[in-house]
Amino acid sequence: MRAPRIALVAAGILVLAAAACERPMDDNKARLCRMTLPAINAPDAEIRILRTAPTRGERELRIDYTVTGENGAVRPRFVVCRFTKIPLSQIEPDLESLVTESGPVSGPSLYLMKRYWLRTPEAFEADPGRMSRFPFPPVGRI
């Protein structure tokens, strides 16, 4: 009778240990990465997030998603966002590079996206993972 209890407790400890080892994902980085999706897809595309997960350490994350076009075809896609190291004096993450299934987004295109799209309220509103219970953009993004 004791052996099954010990095995159950050991299994519980292993599950908790695995959860503790999981790298935390920064919500601001995930939000910023999601906000790039409307910019790299067609304006009328329906975007559905499947999974968001860190890839290599805390500076990179991957979003797997599907895009439904106007003809109804559903295509699986992904984007990998890499961020610069954030100094202690800086609160907001800074997007360093963006890679899609088609390859990397060019430096000039990334610059224009950061300058003229990601800093707008429209980008915040277009975030496919945004929850409606947060009606206002975060401080510093207007």
CSV table of C-alpha atoms in Angstrom, one decimal:
chain,number,residue,atom,x,y,z
A,1,MET,CA,0.0,0.0,0.0
A,2,ARG,CA,2.9,2.3,0.7
A,3,ALA,CA,4.7,1.7,-2.6
A,4,PRO,CA,1.8,3.2,-4.7
A,5,ARG,CA,1.7,6.3,-2.5
A,6,ILE,CA,5.4,6.8,-2.7
A,7,ALA,CA,5.3,6.4,-6.5
A,8,LEU,CA,2.4,8.9,-6.7
A,9,VAL,CA,4.3,11.5,-4.5
A,10,ALA,CA,7.4,11.0,-6.6
A,11,ALA,CA,5.5,11.5,-9.8
A,12,GLY,CA,4.0,14.7,-8.4
A,13,ILE,CA,7.4,16.0,-7.4
A,14,LEU,CA,8.7,15.3,-10.9
A,15,VAL,CA,5.8,17.2,-12.5
A,16,LEU,CA,6.4,20.2,-10.2
A,17,ALA,CA,10.2,20.1,-10.9
A,18,ALA,CA,9.5,20.0,-14.6
A,19,ALA,CA,7.2,23.0,-14.4
A,20,ALA,CA,9.7,24.9,-12.3
A,21,CYS,CA,12.4,24.3,-15.0
A,22,GLU,CA,10.2,25.7,-17.7
A,23,ARG,CA,11.5,29.1,-18.9
A,24,PRO,CA,9.1,31.9,-18.2
A,25,MET,CA,7.8,33.9,-21.2
A,26,ASP,CA,7.8,37.6,-21.1
A,27,ASP,CA,4.3,38.9,-21.9
A,28,ASN,CA,5.6,42.1,-23.4
A,29,LYS,CA,7.8,40.2,-25.8
A,30,ALA,CA,5.0,37.8,-26.7
A,31,ARG,CA,2.7,40.8,-27.4
A,32,LEU,CA,5.2,42.6,-29.5
A,33,CYS,CA,5.9,39.5,-31.5
A,34,ARG,CA,2.1,38.9,-32.1
A,35,MET,CA,1.7,42.5,-33.2
A,36,THR,CA,4.1,41.8,-36.2
A,37,LEU,CA,1.7,39.2,-37.6
A,38,PRO,CA,-0.8,41.6,-39.2
A,39,ALA,CA,2.1,43.4,-40.8
A,40,ILE,CA,3.6,40.3,-42.5
A,41,ASN,CA,0.2,38.9,-43.6
A,42,ALA,CA,-2.5,40.1,-46.0
A,43,PRO,CA,-4.8,42.7,-44.6
A,44,ASP,CA,-7.9,40.5,-44.9
A,45,ALA,CA,-6.2,37.4,-43.5
A,46,GLU,CA,-7.7,35.8,-40.4
A,47,ILE,CA,-4.9,34.9,-38.0
A,48,ARG,CA,-5.3,32.2,-35.3
A,49,ILE,CA,-2.5,31.7,-32.8
A,50,LEU,CA,-1.7,28.0,-32.1
A,51,ARG,CA,1.3,28.2,-29.8
A,52,THR,CA,3.7,30.7,-28.4
A,53,ALA,CA,6.9,29.4,-26.8
A,54,PRO,CA,10.5,30.5,-26.0
A,55,THR,CA,13.1,28.9,-28.2
A,56,ARG,CA,16.6,29.8,-27.4
A,57,GLY,CA,16.8,31.4,-23.9
A,58,GLU,CA,14.8,34.4,-23.0
A,59,ARG,CA,15.7,36.5,-26.0
A,60,GLU,CA,13.9,34.5,-28.6
A,61,LEU,CA,10.3,33.2,-29.0
A,62,ARG,CA,8.4,31.4,-31.7
A,63,ILE,CA,4.7,31.8,-32.6
A,64,ASP,CA,3.0,29.1,-34.6
A,65,TYR,CA,-0.2,30.2,-36.2
A,66,THR,CA,-2.6,29.7,-39.1
A,67,VAL,CA,-3.7,32.2,-41.7
A,68,THR,CA,-7.1,31.8,-43.4
A,69,GLY,CA,-7.1,33.7,-46.7
A,70,GLU,CA,-10.0,35.1,-48.7
A,71,ASN,CA,-10.4,31.8,-50.6
A,72,GLY,CA,-10.8,29.9,-47.3
A,73,ALA,CA,-7.5,28.1,-47.5
A,74,VAL,CA,-5.8,27.6,-44.1
A,75,ARG,CA,-2.0,27.8,-44.1
A,76,PRO,CA,0.2,27.0,-41.2
A,77,ARG,CA,2.8,29.6,-40.6
A,78,PHE,CA,5.3,30.6,-37.9
A,79,VAL,CA,7.4,33.6,-36.9
A,80,VAL,CA,10.5,33.7,-34.7
A,81,CYS,CA,11.2,37.0,-32.9
A,82,ARG,CA,14.6,37.7,-31.4
A,83,PHE,CA,15.0,40.6,-29.0
A,84,THR,CA,18.0,42.6,-27.9
A,85,LYS,CA,19.2,42.4,-24.4
A,86,ILE,CA,17.1,44.7,-22.3
A,87,PRO,CA,19.2,47.0,-20.1
A,88,LEU,CA,17.8,47.6,-16.6
A,89,SER,CA,16.9,51.2,-17.5
A,90,GLN,CA,14.7,50.1,-20.4
A,91,ILE,CA,11.3,48.6,-19.8
A,92,GLU,CA,10.0,47.7,-23.3
A,93,PRO,CA,11.6,44.9,-25.3
A,94,ASP,CA,13.3,45.8,-28.6
A,95,LEU,CA,12.8,43.6,-31.6
A,96,GLU,CA,16.2,42.7,-33.1
A,97,SER,CA,15.2,40.3,-35.9
A,98,LEU,CA,12.2,38.5,-37.3
A,99,VAL,CA,12.2,35.2,-39.2
A,100,THR,CA,9.2,33.6,-40.9
A,101,GLU,CA,8.8,30.3,-42.8
A,102,SER,CA,9.9,32.3,-45.9
A,103,GLY,CA,13.1,33.4,-44.3
A,104,PRO,CA,14.3,36.5,-42.4
A,105,VAL,CA,12.6,39.9,-42.7
A,106,SER,CA,15.2,42.4,-44.1
A,107,GLY,CA,16.7,45.0,-41.8
A,108,PRO,CA,15.1,48.0,-43.6
A,109,SER,CA,11.6,46.2,-43.5
A,110,LEU,CA,12.0,45.5,-39.8
A,111,TYR,CA,13.1,49.1,-39.1
A,112,LEU,CA,10.0,50.4,-41.0
A,113,MET,CA,7.7,48.0,-39.1
A,114,LYS,CA,9.1,49.0,-35.8
A,115,ARG,CA,9.0,52.7,-36.6
A,116,TYR,CA,5.7,53.0,-38.3
A,117,TRP,CA,3.6,50.0,-37.2
A,118,LEU,CA,4.6,48.6,-33.8
A,119,ARG,CA,4.4,52.0,-32.0
A,120,THR,CA,0.8,52.7,-33.1
A,121,PRO,CA,-2.5,52.1,-31.3
A,122,GLU,CA,-3.6,50.3,-34.5
A,123,ALA,CA,-1.0,47.7,-34.1
A,124,PHE,CA,-2.1,47.1,-30.5
A,125,GLU,CA,-5.7,46.8,-31.7
A,126,ALA,CA,-4.7,44.4,-34.5
A,127,ASP,CA,-2.8,42.0,-32.1
A,128,PRO,CA,-4.4,38.6,-32.8
A,129,GLY,CA,-3.7,37.5,-29.3
A,130,ARG,CA,-5.1,40.6,-27.5
A,131,MET,CA,-7.7,39.9,-24.9
A,132,SER,CA,-10.8,42.2,-25.0
A,133,ARG,CA,-10.6,42.7,-21.2
A,134,PHE,CA,-7.6,45.0,-21.8
A,135,PRO,CA,-9.2,47.9,-23.7
A,136,PHE,CA,-6.2,50.3,-23.5
A,137,PRO,CA,-2.7,50.0,-24.9
A,138,PRO,CA,0.1,49.6,-22.4
A,139,VAL,CA,1.8,52.8,-21.2
A,140,GLY,CA,4.5,54.1,-23.6
A,141,ARG,CA,3.0,52.7,-26.8
A,142,ILE,CA,0.9,55.7,-27.9
